[in-house]
PDB file of C-alpha atoms in Angstrom:
ATOM      1  CA  MET A   1      38.313 -31.880 -10.694  1.00 29.00           C
ATOM      2  CA  THR A   2      35.902 -30.314  -8.193  1.00 33.00           C
ATOM      3  CA  THR A   3      32.309 -29.726  -9.354  1.00 35.00           C
ATOM      4  CA  THR A   4      30.287 -27.218  -7.430  1.00 39.00           C
ATOM      5  CA  PRO A   5      26.512 -28.187  -7.848  1.00 43.00           C
ATOM      6  CA  LEU A   6      23.922 -25.664  -8.642  1.00 49.00           C
ATOM      7  CA  LYS A   7      21.912 -25.154  -5.270  1.00 59.00           C
ATOM      8  CA  ALA A   8      18.242 -24.787  -5.697  1.00 62.00           C
ATOM      9  CA  GLU A   9      18.011 -22.534  -2.535  1.00 65.00           C
ATOM     10  CA  ASN A  10      20.395 -20.061  -4.130  1.00 68.00           C
ATOM     11  CA  ILE A  11      18.548 -19.941  -7.345  1.00 68.00           C
ATOM     12  CA  VAL A  12      15.132 -19.357  -5.710  1.00 71.00           C
ATOM     13  CA  ASP A  13      16.533 -16.737  -3.312  1.00 73.00           C
ATOM     14  CA  LEU A  14      17.883 -14.980  -6.493  1.00 75.00           C
ATOM     15  CA  GLY A  15      14.436 -15.376  -7.983  1.00 75.00           C
ATOM     16  CA  ILE A  16      12.649 -13.732  -5.177  1.00 75.00           C
ATOM     17  CA  GLU A  17      15.039 -10.797  -5.098  1.00 78.00           C
ATOM     18  CA  LEU A  18      14.413 -10.442  -8.800  1.00 77.00           C
ATOM     19  CA  LEU A  19      10.720 -10.366  -8.343  1.00 78.00           C
ATOM     20  CA  LYS A  20      10.860  -7.897  -5.464  1.00 75.00           C
ATOM     21  CA  GLN A  21      12.995  -5.560  -7.681  1.00 75.00           C
ATOM     22  CA  GLU A  22      10.787  -5.846 -10.790  1.00 76.00           C
ATOM     23  CA  VAL A  23       7.381  -5.121  -9.067  1.00 80.00           C
ATOM     24  CA  VAL A  24       5.648  -1.748  -9.574  1.00 84.00           C
ATOM     25  CA  THR A  25       1.891  -1.909  -9.130  1.00 87.00           C
ATOM     26  CA  PRO A  26       2.087  -4.909  -6.620  1.00 88.00           C
ATOM     27  CA  SER A  27       4.235  -2.660  -4.494  1.00 88.00           C
ATOM     28  CA  VAL A  28       1.448  -0.260  -3.913  1.00 90.00           C
ATOM     29  CA  PHE A  29      -0.844  -3.117  -2.785  1.00 90.00           C
ATOM     30  CA  TRP A  30      -1.323  -4.378   0.692  1.00 88.00           C
ATOM     31  CA  THR A  31       0.675  -7.614   0.576  1.00 85.00           C
ATOM     32  CA  VAL A  32      -0.124 -10.560   2.896  1.00 74.00           C
ATOM     33  CA  GLY A  33       2.707 -12.792   3.986  1.00 62.00           C
ATOM     34  CA  GLU A  34       2.946 -16.569   3.296  1.00 58.00           C
ATOM     35  CA  SER A  35       2.398 -17.413   6.935  1.00 53.00           C
ATOM     36  CA  GLU A  36      -1.082 -16.037   6.970  1.00 53.00           C
ATOM     37  CA  PHE A  37      -2.034 -18.939   4.706  1.00 54.00           C
ATOM     38  CA  THR A  38      -1.491 -21.715   7.206  1.00 53.00           C
ATOM     39  CA  LYS A  39      -4.603 -24.078   6.951  1.00 53.00           C
ATOM     40  CA  ALA A  40      -6.399 -21.395   4.998  1.00 60.00           C
ATOM     41  CA  LYS A  41     -10.028 -22.530   4.382  1.00 68.00           C
ATOM     42  CA  ASN A  42     -11.166 -22.681   0.782  1.00 73.00           C
ATOM     43  CA  ASP A  43      -7.857 -21.192  -0.331  1.00 79.00           C
ATOM     44  CA  THR A  44      -8.864 -17.940   1.231  1.00 82.00           C
ATOM     45  CA  VAL A  45      -7.074 -15.672   3.830  1.00 82.00           C
ATOM     46  CA  THR A  46      -9.057 -13.316   5.798  1.00 81.00           C
ATOM     47  CA  ILE A  47      -7.728  -9.722   6.546  1.00 79.00           C
ATOM     48  CA  LYS A  48      -9.047  -8.262   9.749  1.00 79.00           C
ATOM     49  CA  ILE A  49     -10.243  -4.616   9.590  1.00 78.00           C
ATOM     50  CA  PRO A  50     -10.135  -2.948  13.073  1.00 75.00           C
ATOM     51  CA  ALA A  51     -13.430  -2.048  14.669  1.00 72.00           C
ATOM     52  CA  TYR A  52     -14.771   1.528  14.468  1.00 73.00           C
ATOM     53  CA  THR A  53     -16.345   3.085  17.506  1.00 73.00           C
ATOM     54  CA  SER A  54     -17.107   6.678  18.647  1.00 74.00           C
ATOM     55  CA  ALA A  55     -16.862   8.183  22.061  1.00 79.00           C
ATOM     56  CA  SER A  56     -20.110   8.713  24.176  1.00 78.00           C
ATOM     57  CA  LYS A  57     -20.800  11.712  26.317  1.00 85.00           C
ATOM     58  CA  ARG A  58     -22.799  12.713  29.341  1.00 84.00           C
ATOM     59  CA  VAL A  59     -23.521  15.835  31.330  1.00 86.00           C
ATOM     60  CA  MET A  60     -21.633  15.852  34.531  1.00 86.00           C
ATOM     61  CA  ARG A  61     -23.605  15.472  37.604  1.00 81.00           C
ATOM     62  CA  SER A  62     -26.602  14.607  35.778  1.00 84.00           C
ATOM     63  CA  GLY A  63     -26.931  11.137  37.024  1.00 81.00           C
ATOM     64  CA  THR A  64     -26.941   9.615  33.589  1.00 85.00           C
ATOM     65  CA  ALA A  65     -25.644   6.132  33.534  1.00 83.00           C
ATOM     66  CA  ILE A  66     -22.429   5.321  31.566  1.00 84.00           C
ATOM     67  CA  THR A  67     -23.238   2.778  28.840  1.00 79.00           C
ATOM     68  CA  ALA A  68     -20.984   0.393  27.118  1.00 78.00           C
ATOM     69  CA  LYS A  69     -20.341  -0.177  23.338  1.00 74.00           C
ATOM     70  CA  ASN A  70     -19.341  -3.327  21.569  1.00 73.00           C
ATOM     71  CA  PHE A  71     -16.572  -3.623  19.166  1.00 72.00           C
ATOM     72  CA  GLU A  72     -17.147  -5.174  15.746  1.00 72.00           C
ATOM     73  CA  GLU A  73     -14.330  -6.167  13.705  1.00 75.00           C
ATOM     74  CA  ARG A  74     -14.733  -6.608   9.969  1.00 79.00           C
ATOM     75  CA  LYS A  75     -12.988  -8.680   7.542  1.00 82.00           C
ATOM     76  CA  VAL A  76     -11.908  -8.862   3.798  1.00 85.00           C
ATOM     77  CA  ASP A  77     -11.512 -12.234   2.188  1.00 88.00           C
ATOM     78  CA  VAL A  78      -8.719 -12.802  -0.343  1.00 89.00           C
ATOM     79  CA  LYS A  79      -9.058 -15.984  -2.403  1.00 89.00           C
ATOM     80  CA  ILE A  80      -6.129 -17.506  -4.104  1.00 90.00           C
ATOM     81  CA  ASP A  81      -7.508 -18.285  -7.418  1.00 90.00           C
ATOM     82  CA  THR A  82      -4.647 -17.629 -10.114  1.00 94.00           C
ATOM     83  CA  HIS A  83      -1.612 -19.793 -10.958  1.00 95.00           C
ATOM     84  CA  LEU A  84       1.085 -17.652 -12.651  1.00 94.00           C
ATOM     85  CA  PHE A  85       4.036 -19.589 -14.248  1.00 94.00           C
ATOM     86  CA  HIS A  86       6.611 -19.663 -16.813  1.00 92.00           C
ATOM     87  CA  ARG A  87       8.136 -22.866 -18.054  1.00 88.00           C
ATOM     88  CA  THR A  88      11.088 -23.300 -20.404  1.00 83.00           C
ATOM     89  CA  ASP A  89      12.750 -26.383 -21.775  1.00 79.00           C
ATOM     90  CA  MET A  90      16.439 -26.667 -22.185  1.00 72.00           C
ATOM     91  CA  THR A  91      18.115 -29.278 -24.226  1.00 66.00           C
ATOM     92  CA  SER A  92      21.284 -31.158 -23.140  1.00 62.00           C
ATOM     93  CA  GLU A  93      23.172 -29.208 -25.927  1.00 59.00           C
ATOM     94  CA  GLU A  94      21.867 -25.818 -24.759  1.00 57.00           C
ATOM     95  CA  LEU A  95      22.856 -26.631 -21.033  1.00 60.00           C
ATOM     96  CA  THR A  96      26.177 -27.742 -22.122  1.00 58.00           C
ATOM     97  CA  LEU A  97      27.322 -25.173 -24.742  1.00 48.00           C
ATOM     98  CA  ASP A  98      24.829 -22.333 -24.621  1.00 54.00           C
ATOM     99  CA  ILE A  99      24.011 -21.453 -21.189  1.00 60.00           C
ATOM    100  CA  THR A 100      26.905 -19.848 -19.351  1.00 63.00           C
ATOM    101  CA  ASP A 101      24.984 -17.809 -16.694  1.00 69.00           C
ATOM    102  CA  PHE A 102      21.790 -19.509 -15.538  1.00 67.00           C
ATOM    103  CA  GLY A 103      20.403 -16.592 -13.461  1.00 64.00           C
ATOM    104  CA  GLU A 104      20.862 -14.141 -16.233  1.00 71.00           C
ATOM    105  CA  GLN A 105      19.855 -16.186 -19.424  1.00 77.00           C
ATOM    106  CA  ILE A 106      17.071 -18.472 -17.922  1.00 76.00           C
ATOM    107  CA  LEU A 107      15.939 -17.276 -14.475  1.00 80.00           C
ATOM    108  CA  LYS A 108      15.754 -13.661 -14.912  1.00 84.00           C
ATOM    109  CA  PRO A 109      13.583 -13.762 -18.014  1.00 87.00           C
ATOM    110  CA  GLN A 110      11.349 -16.145 -16.291  1.00 87.00           C
ATOM    111  CA  VAL A 111      10.802 -14.163 -13.099  1.00 87.00           C
ATOM    112  CA  GLU A 112      10.264 -11.099 -15.250  1.00 88.00           C
ATOM    113  CA  ALA A 113       7.436 -12.845 -17.212  1.00 90.00           C
ATOM    114  CA  VAL A 114       5.822 -14.022 -13.741  1.00 91.00           C
ATOM    115  CA  THR A 115       6.233 -10.437 -12.468  1.00 90.00           C
ATOM    116  CA  ARG A 116       4.493  -8.949 -15.457  1.00 91.00           C
ATOM    117  CA  GLY A 117       1.668 -11.440 -14.896  1.00 93.00           C
ATOM    118  CA  LEU A 118       1.321 -10.310 -11.319  1.00 93.00           C
ATOM    119  CA  ASP A 119       1.368  -6.736 -12.448  1.00 93.00           C
ATOM    120  CA  ASP A 120      -1.494  -7.567 -14.950  1.00 94.00           C
ATOM    121  CA  GLU A 121      -3.449  -9.153 -12.088  1.00 95.00           C
ATOM    122  CA  CYS A 122      -3.205  -6.019 -10.031  1.00 95.00           C
ATOM    123  CA  VAL A 123      -4.050  -3.630 -12.763  1.00 95.00           C
ATOM    124  CA  ASP A 124      -7.166  -5.747 -13.591  1.00 96.00           C
ATOM    125  CA  THR A 125      -8.348  -5.503 -10.084  1.00 96.00           C
ATOM    126  CA  ILE A 126      -7.708  -1.752 -10.107  1.00 96.00           C
ATOM    127  CA  THR A 127      -9.558  -1.117 -13.262  1.00 95.00           C
ATOM    128  CA  GLY A 128     -12.330  -3.584 -12.461  1.00 95.00           C
ATOM    129  CA  ALA A 129     -13.182  -1.993  -8.972  1.00 95.00           C
ATOM    130  CA  THR A 130     -16.283  -0.064  -8.247  1.00 95.00           C
ATOM    131  CA  TYR A 131     -15.412   3.293  -6.713  1.00 96.00           C
ATOM    132  CA  THR A 132     -17.493   5.258  -4.362  1.00 95.00           C
ATOM    133  CA  ASN A 133     -15.855   8.475  -5.645  1.00 95.00           C
ATOM    134  CA  ASN A 134     -14.589   9.421  -9.121  1.00 96.00           C
ATOM    135  CA  VAL A 135     -13.110  12.561 -10.622  1.00 96.00           C
ATOM    136  CA  ASN A 136     -12.855  13.718 -14.206  1.00 95.00           C
ATOM    137  CA  TRP A 137      -9.125  14.400 -15.265  1.00 95.00           C
ATOM    138  CA  ASN A 138      -8.732  17.985 -16.314  1.00 94.00           C
ATOM    139  CA  TYR A 139      -5.951  17.988 -18.731  1.00 94.00           C
ATOM    140  CA  SER A 140      -5.934  21.948 -18.689  1.00 94.00           C
ATOM    141  CA  ASN A 141      -5.642  21.889 -14.889  1.00 94.00           C
ATOM    142  CA  PRO A 142      -4.307  18.689 -13.597  1.00 94.00           C
ATOM    143  CA  LEU A 143      -3.642  20.144 -10.031  1.00 95.00           C
ATOM    144  CA  GLN A 144      -7.353  20.639  -9.691  1.00 95.00           C
ATOM    145  CA  SER A 145      -7.982  16.927 -10.442  1.00 95.00           C
ATOM    146  CA  VAL A 146      -5.356  15.942  -7.956  1.00 95.00           C
ATOM    147  CA  LEU A 147      -6.829  18.164  -5.320  1.00 96.00           C
ATOM    148  CA  ARG A 148     -10.310  16.838  -6.000  1.00 96.00           C
ATOM    149  CA  ALA A 149      -9.129  13.286  -5.347  1.00 97.00           C
ATOM    150  CA  ARG A 150      -7.250  14.348  -2.212  1.00 97.00           C
ATOM    151  CA  GLY A 151     -10.562  15.969  -0.968  1.00 96.00           C
ATOM    152  CA  TRP A 152     -12.480  12.688  -1.505  1.00 97.00           C
ATOM    153  CA  LEU A 153      -9.816  10.670   0.488  1.00 96.00           C
ATOM    154  CA  ASN A 154      -9.892  13.152   3.217  1.00 96.00           C
ATOM    155  CA  ARG A 155     -13.594  13.127   3.571  1.00 95.00           C
ATOM    156  CA  ALA A 156     -13.434   9.336   3.898  1.00 94.00           C
ATOM    157  CA  HIS A 157     -10.867   9.723   6.699  1.00 93.00           C
ATOM    158  CA  VAL A 158      -8.157   7.906   4.642  1.00 94.00           C
ATOM    159  CA  PRO A 159      -4.717   8.301   6.288  1.00 92.00           C
ATOM    160  CA  LYS A 160      -2.538  10.846   4.657  1.00 93.00           C
ATOM    161  CA  SER A 161       0.624   8.770   4.974  1.00 91.00           C
ATOM    162  CA  GLY A 162       1.023   6.033   2.313  1.00 92.00           C
ATOM    163  CA  ARG A 163      -0.922   7.733  -0.588  1.00 95.00           C
ATOM    164  CA  THR A 164      -0.013   6.927  -4.110  1.00 95.00           C
ATOM    165  CA  LEU A 165      -1.203   8.519  -7.402  1.00 96.00           C
ATOM    166  CA  LEU A 166      -0.904   5.654  -9.881  1.00 96.00           C
ATOM    167  CA  VAL A 167      -1.106   6.968 -13.388  1.00 95.00           C
ATOM    168  CA  GLY A 168      -1.226   5.832 -17.105  1.00 95.00           C
ATOM    169  CA  PRO A 169       1.085   7.190 -19.653  1.00 95.00           C
ATOM    170  CA  GLY A 170      -1.112   9.863 -21.011  1.00 95.00           C
ATOM    171  CA  ILE A 171      -1.707  11.429 -17.645  1.00 95.00           C
ATOM    172  CA  GLU A 172       1.889  11.041 -16.778  1.00 94.00           C
ATOM    173  CA  GLU A 173       2.882  13.157 -19.821  1.00 95.00           C
ATOM    174  CA  ASN A 174       0.060  15.676 -18.785  1.00 94.00           C
ATOM    175  CA  LEU A 175       1.702  16.003 -15.264  1.00 93.00           C
ATOM    176  CA  LEU A 176       5.171  16.383 -16.511  1.00 91.00           C
ATOM    177  CA  GLU A 177       4.151  18.969 -18.986  1.00 91.00           C
ATOM    178  CA  SER A 178       2.359  20.876 -16.351  1.00 91.00           C
ATOM    179  CA  GLU A 179       5.456  21.043 -14.041  1.00 86.00           C
ATOM    180  CA  ILE A 180       3.588  20.603 -10.757  1.00 87.00           C
ATOM    181  CA  LEU A 181       5.519  17.646  -9.650  1.00 85.00           C
ATOM    182  CA  LEU A 182       7.999  17.958  -6.911  1.00 81.00           C
ATOM    183  CA  ASP A 183      11.102  15.705  -6.656  1.00 73.00           C
ATOM    184  CA  ALA A 184      10.586  12.498  -4.784  1.00 62.00           C
ATOM    185  CA  SER A 185      13.340  10.618  -2.840  1.00 59.00           C
ATOM    186  CA  MET A 186      12.142   7.226  -2.382  1.00 51.00           C
ATOM    187  CA  ASN A 187      13.481   5.476   0.708  1.00 50.00           C
ATOM    188  CA  GLY A 188      16.128   2.693   0.381  1.00 50.00           C
ATOM    189  CA  GLY A 189      13.508  -0.007   1.078  1.00 52.00           C
ATOM    190  CA  SER A 190      11.640   0.569  -2.204  1.00 61.00           C
ATOM    191  CA  SER A 191      12.234  -1.807  -5.150  1.00 65.00           C
ATOM    192  CA  ALA A 192      14.314  -0.371  -7.944  1.00 68.00           C
ATOM    193  CA  ALA A 193      11.318  -0.738 -10.293  1.00 70.00           C
ATOM    194  CA  LEU A 194       9.196   1.370  -7.928  1.00 74.00           C
ATOM    195  CA  ARG A 195      11.776   4.013  -7.697  1.00 75.00           C
ATOM    196  CA  GLU A 196      12.181   4.309 -11.345  1.00 76.00           C
ATOM    197  CA  ALA A 197       8.496   4.468 -11.800  1.00 81.00           C
ATOM    198  CA  THR A 198       8.045   7.297  -9.336  1.00 85.00           C
ATOM    199  CA  ILE A 199       8.124  10.567 -11.099  1.00 82.00           C
ATOM    200  CA  GLY A 200       7.608  12.889  -8.289  1.00 88.00           C
ATOM    201  CA  ARG A 201       5.247  14.082  -5.621  1.00 90.00           C
ATOM    202  CA  VAL A 202       2.138  16.289  -5.680  1.00 92.00           C
ATOM    203  CA  ARG A 203       0.056  17.337  -2.825  1.00 92.00           C
ATOM    204  CA  GLY A 204       0.779  14.333  -0.549  1.00 92.00           C
ATOM    205  CA  PHE A 205       0.893  11.627  -3.222  1.00 94.00           C
ATOM    206  CA  ASN A 206       3.873   9.724  -4.637  1.00 92.00           C
ATOM    207  CA  VAL A 207       3.215   9.717  -8.365  1.00 93.00           C
ATOM    208  CA  VAL A 208       3.854   6.267 -10.048  1.00 93.00           C
ATOM    209  CA  VAL A 209       3.556   5.587 -13.457  1.00 93.00           C
ATOM    210  CA  ASN A 210       2.269   2.162 -14.865  1.00 92.00           C
ATOM    211  CA  GLU A 211       2.270   1.597 -18.748  1.00 90.00           C
ATOM    212  CA  ASN A 212      -0.344  -1.028 -18.419  1.00 91.00           C
ATOM    213  CA  LEU A 213      -2.927   1.385 -17.127  1.00 93.00           C
ATOM    214  CA  PRO A 214      -5.127   3.005 -19.920  1.00 93.00           C
ATOM    215  CA  ASP A 215      -3.615   6.352 -21.111  1.00 93.00           C
ATOM    216  CA  ASP A 216      -6.322   8.499 -19.552  1.00 95.00           C
ATOM    217  CA  VAL A 217      -6.635   6.695 -16.173  1.00 96.00           C
ATOM    218  CA  ALA A 218      -5.229   7.497 -12.793  1.00 96.00           C
ATOM    219  CA  VAL A 219      -6.061   6.131  -9.308  1.00 97.00           C
ATOM    220  CA  ALA A 220      -5.375   7.935  -6.080  1.00 97.00           C
ATOM    221  CA  LEU A 221      -5.077   5.200  -3.537  1.00 96.00           C
ATOM    222  CA  HIS A 222      -3.933   4.369   0.006  1.00 96.00           C
ATOM    223  CA  ASP A 223      -1.642   1.347   0.423  1.00 93.00           C
ATOM    224  CA  THR A 224      -4.496  -0.511   2.133  1.00 93.00           C
ATOM    225  CA  ALA A 225      -7.022  -0.033  -0.721  1.00 95.00           C
ATOM    226  CA  PHE A 226      -6.089  -3.153  -2.459  1.00 96.00           C
ATOM    227  CA  ALA A 227      -4.880  -6.527  -1.082  1.00 93.00           C
ATOM    228  CA  LEU A 228      -2.407  -8.891  -2.718  1.00 93.00           C
ATOM    229  CA  VAL A 229      -1.590 -12.361  -1.589  1.00 91.00           C
ATOM    230  CA  THR A 230       0.966 -14.875  -3.036  1.00 90.00           C
ATOM    231  CA  ARG A 231       1.910 -18.278  -2.080  1.00 89.00           C
ATOM    232  CA  ALA A 232       4.635 -20.744  -3.420  1.00 89.00           C
ATOM    233  CA  PRO A 233       3.253 -23.955  -4.369  1.00 89.00           C
ATOM    234  CA  LYS A 234       4.609 -27.055  -2.638  1.00 87.00           C
ATOM    235  CA  ILE A 235       7.492 -28.966  -4.255  1.00 86.00           C
ATOM    236  CA  PRO A 236       6.299 -32.266  -5.734  1.00 84.00           C
ATOM    237  CA  ALA A 237       7.803 -35.420  -3.981  1.00 78.00           C
ATOM    238  CA  GLY A 238       9.231 -36.644  -7.307  1.00 73.00           C
ATOM    239  CA  ALA A 239      10.830 -33.390  -8.331  1.00 74.00           C
ATOM    240  CA  PRO A 240      14.743 -33.990  -8.314  1.00 75.00           C
ATOM    241  CA  MET A 241      15.420 -30.165  -7.706  1.00 77.00           C
ATOM    242  CA  GLY A 242      13.364 -27.306  -6.383  1.00 80.00           C
ATOM    243  CA  ALA A 243      12.900 -24.797  -3.648  1.00 80.00           C
ATOM    244  CA  THR A 244      10.446 -22.222  -2.573  1.00 83.00           C
ATOM    245  CA  THR A 245      10.898 -18.861  -0.716  1.00 80.00           C
ATOM    246  CA  SER A 246       9.003 -15.868   0.444  1.00 80.00           C
ATOM    247  CA  ASP A 247      10.046 -12.464   1.559  1.00 79.00           C
ATOM    248  CA  SER A 248       8.357  -8.913   1.788  1.00 76.00           C
ATOM    249  CA  GLY A 249       4.868 -10.389   1.119  1.00 79.00           C
ATOM    250  CA  TYR A 250       5.971 -12.248  -2.046  1.00 87.00           C
ATOM    251  CA  ALA A 251       6.314 -15.996  -2.623  1.00 86.00           C
ATOM    252  CA  LEU A 252       8.021 -18.049  -5.314  1.00 87.00           C
ATOM    253  CA  ARG A 253       8.794 -21.572  -6.341  1.00 89.00           C
ATOM    254  CA  TRP A 254      11.524 -22.874  -8.820  1.00 86.00           C
ATOM    255  CA  LEU A 255      11.703 -26.376 -10.147  1.00 86.00           C
ATOM    256  CA  GLN A 256      13.895 -28.172 -12.428  1.00 80.00           C
ATOM    257  CA  VAL A 257      12.819 -31.511 -13.956  1.00 76.00           C
ATOM    258  CA  PHE A 258      14.395 -33.880 -16.448  1.00 66.00           C
ATOM    259  CA  GLU A 259      12.222 -34.875 -19.440  1.00 66.00           C
ATOM    260  CA  ASP A 260      13.263 -38.399 -20.630  1.00 57.00           C
ATOM    261  CA  GLU A 261      11.664 -38.314 -24.059  1.00 60.00           C
ATOM    262  CA  MET A 262      13.062 -35.134 -25.105  1.00 55.00           C
ATOM    263  CA  VAL A 263      16.290 -35.382 -23.303  1.00 57.00           C
ATOM    264  CA  SER A 264      15.863 -31.986 -21.815  1.00 67.00           C
ATOM    265  CA  ASP A 265      15.455 -30.127 -18.463  1.00 77.00           C
ATOM    266  CA  GLN A 266      12.339 -28.145 -17.684  1.00 82.00           C
ATOM    267  CA  SER A 267      12.901 -24.960 -15.568  1.00 84.00           C
ATOM    268  CA  LEU A 268       9.489 -23.708 -13.925  1.00 87.00           C
ATOM    269  CA  VAL A 269       8.938 -20.537 -12.023  1.00 90.00           C
ATOM    270  CA  ASP A 270       5.520 -20.005 -10.470  1.00 92.00           C
ATOM    271  CA  LEU A 271       3.306 -18.829  -7.803  1.00 92.00           C
ATOM    272  CA  PHE A 272      -0.350 -18.745  -6.658  1.00 93.00           C
ATOM    273  CA  CYS A 273      -1.911 -15.342  -6.069  1.00 93.00           C
ATOM    274  CA  GLY A 274      -5.049 -13.465  -5.385  1.00 93.00           C
ATOM    275  CA  THR A 275      -6.357 -10.000  -5.202  1.00 94.00           C
ATOM    276  CA  ALA A 276      -9.125  -8.117  -3.460  1.00 94.00           C
ATOM    277  CA  VAL A 277     -10.523  -4.609  -3.028  1.00 95.00           C
ATOM    278  CA  VAL A 278     -10.604  -3.501   0.679  1.00 94.00           C
ATOM    279  CA  THR A 279     -14.012  -2.055   1.467  1.00 93.00           C
ATOM    280  CA  ASP A 280     -15.238  -0.298   4.610  1.00 92.00           C
ATOM    281  CA  ARG A 281     -18.677  -0.709   6.187  1.00 90.00           C
ATOM    282  CA  GLY A 282     -20.585   2.551   6.602  1.00 91.00           C
ATOM    283  CA  HIS A 283     -22.597   5.216   4.720  1.00 92.00           C
ATOM    284  CA  TRP A 284     -21.991   8.582   3.183  1.00 92.00           C
ATOM    285  CA  ASP A 285     -23.525  11.380   5.150  1.00 91.00           C
ATOM    286  CA  GLY A 286     -24.969  13.768   2.543  1.00 89.00           C
ATOM    287  CA  ALA A 287     -25.468  16.801   4.783  1.00 91.00           C
ATOM    288  CA  LYS A 288     -21.726  16.679   6.113  1.00 92.00           C
ATOM    289  CA  ASN A 289     -20.435  15.165   2.788  1.00 93.00           C
ATOM    290  CA  ARG A 290     -18.408  12.782   4.730  1.00 92.00           C
ATOM    291  CA  PHE A 291     -17.990   8.890   4.939  1.00 93.00           C
ATOM    292  CA  VAL A 292     -19.188   7.659   8.321  1.00 90.00           C
ATOM    293  CA  PRO A 293     -17.791   4.182   9.309  1.00 89.00           C
ATOM    294  CA  ALA A 294     -20.387   1.904  10.881  1.00 86.00           C
ATOM    295  CA  GLU A 295     -20.363   1.086  14.594  1.00 83.00           C
ATOM    296  CA  ASP A 296     -23.015  -1.488  14.091  1.00 83.00           C
ATOM    297  CA  VAL A 297     -22.234  -3.287  10.855  1.00 82.00           C
ATOM    298  CA  ASP A 298     -25.664  -4.820  10.639  1.00 84.00           C
ATOM    299  CA  ALA A 299     -27.588  -1.736  11.013  1.00 85.00           C
ATOM    300  CA  VAL A 300     -30.008  -0.482   8.255  1.00 89.00           C
ATOM    301  CA  GLY A 301     -28.378   1.721   5.810  1.00 89.00           C
ATOM    302  CA  GLU A 302     -24.826   0.573   6.272  1.00 90.00           C
ATOM    303  CA  SER A 303     -23.178  -1.082   3.282  1.00 92.00           C
ATOM    304  CA  ASP A 304     -19.743  -1.942   2.125  1.00 92.00           C
ATOM    305  CA  MET A 305     -18.164   1.012   0.442  1.00 93.00           C
ATOM    306  CA  PHE A 306     -14.803   1.486  -1.588  1.00 95.00           C
ATOM    307  CA  VAL A 307     -13.537   4.746  -0.088  1.00 95.00           C
ATOM    308  CA  ARG A 308      -9.748   4.021   0.130  1.00 96.00           C
ATOM    309  CA  ALA A 309      -9.140   4.974  -3.452  1.00 97.00           C
ATOM    310  CA  VAL A 310     -10.461   7.415  -5.955  1.00 97.00           C
ATOM    311  CA  MET A 311     -10.702   6.752  -9.806  1.00 97.00           C
ATOM    312  CA  LEU A 312      -9.628   9.591 -11.908  1.00 96.00           C
ATOM    313  CA  GLY A 313     -10.089   9.577 -15.775  1.00 93.00           C
ATOM    314  CA  THR A 314     -11.861  11.025 -18.839  1.00 88.00           C
ATOM    315  CA  GLY A 315     -15.444  10.404 -19.185  1.00 80.00           C
ATOM    316  CA  VAL A 316     -16.209   9.047 -15.745  1.00 80.00           C
ATOM    317  CA  GLU A 317     -19.190  10.032 -13.881  1.00 80.00           C
ATOM    318  CA  GLU A 318     -17.753  12.582 -11.213  1.00 84.00           C
ATOM    319  CA  SER A 319     -18.860  12.508  -7.662  1.00 81.00           C
ATOM    320  CA  ALA A 320     -20.978  15.537  -6.713  1.00 71.00           C
TER     321      ALA A 320
END
């Protein structure tokens, strides 16, 4: 009789595919690949923000000298500070008599648990951020609220492509009842979970529902507003079976270890992760009602501002 062994690489590849298909909120974050963490100092990866500069001008034939300007790149640090995991123990009897499909019965629920944990981390970052601009959600006129948020993003020079309106269940109901949503055809590269959570488009936003957001909260964001990093922990030298993998900005580890005393196998799915808010250095010009990025990041009056997203909700202090 020929026995085909269970290959750790196949299991962990299945796991990463399950993770990619289950994510919703992490899919609208700026994900940083595993390779960026090589020799990362203090468990931190640095994301570079391109330098901002403006053109100079001179009157022709004036004899005025042409002066040079310096480029000053900025950075956003993302620290890996969270270990998300799910462990389950399987007895010899269960492995022999009960478990007929390891991927469906064991791995899938474990990956789903870790995915929900990753989603919770992202939601906590979204709801805990300090936004430069806020909009009160008008249930009588939801389109007005969306247009207000769009206006604030436009005034901050946020790119029009890659915008998402992430909504809680209560605001989702309000949008569906208002019939202002257009059909959205997500591209083939989007995860199944994200496609299912996308309920339409409105004024340049893909509208995505997340049931973990509070009922009366929505966030209009660009896909660079929040950063997410994941890393697969190393496989211990004493682990008899295990593998790691990373793809599309996500990383995952799977281990199976035998426990002598309990005569059972432990299956562990886990990852390290960290999130951050991506701020921009500059100031808000009250006269023009525009965000002005800083050319000199150390100049007086310049500060880090979170302008790549707008908070919408009931009871928030609305921006003037």
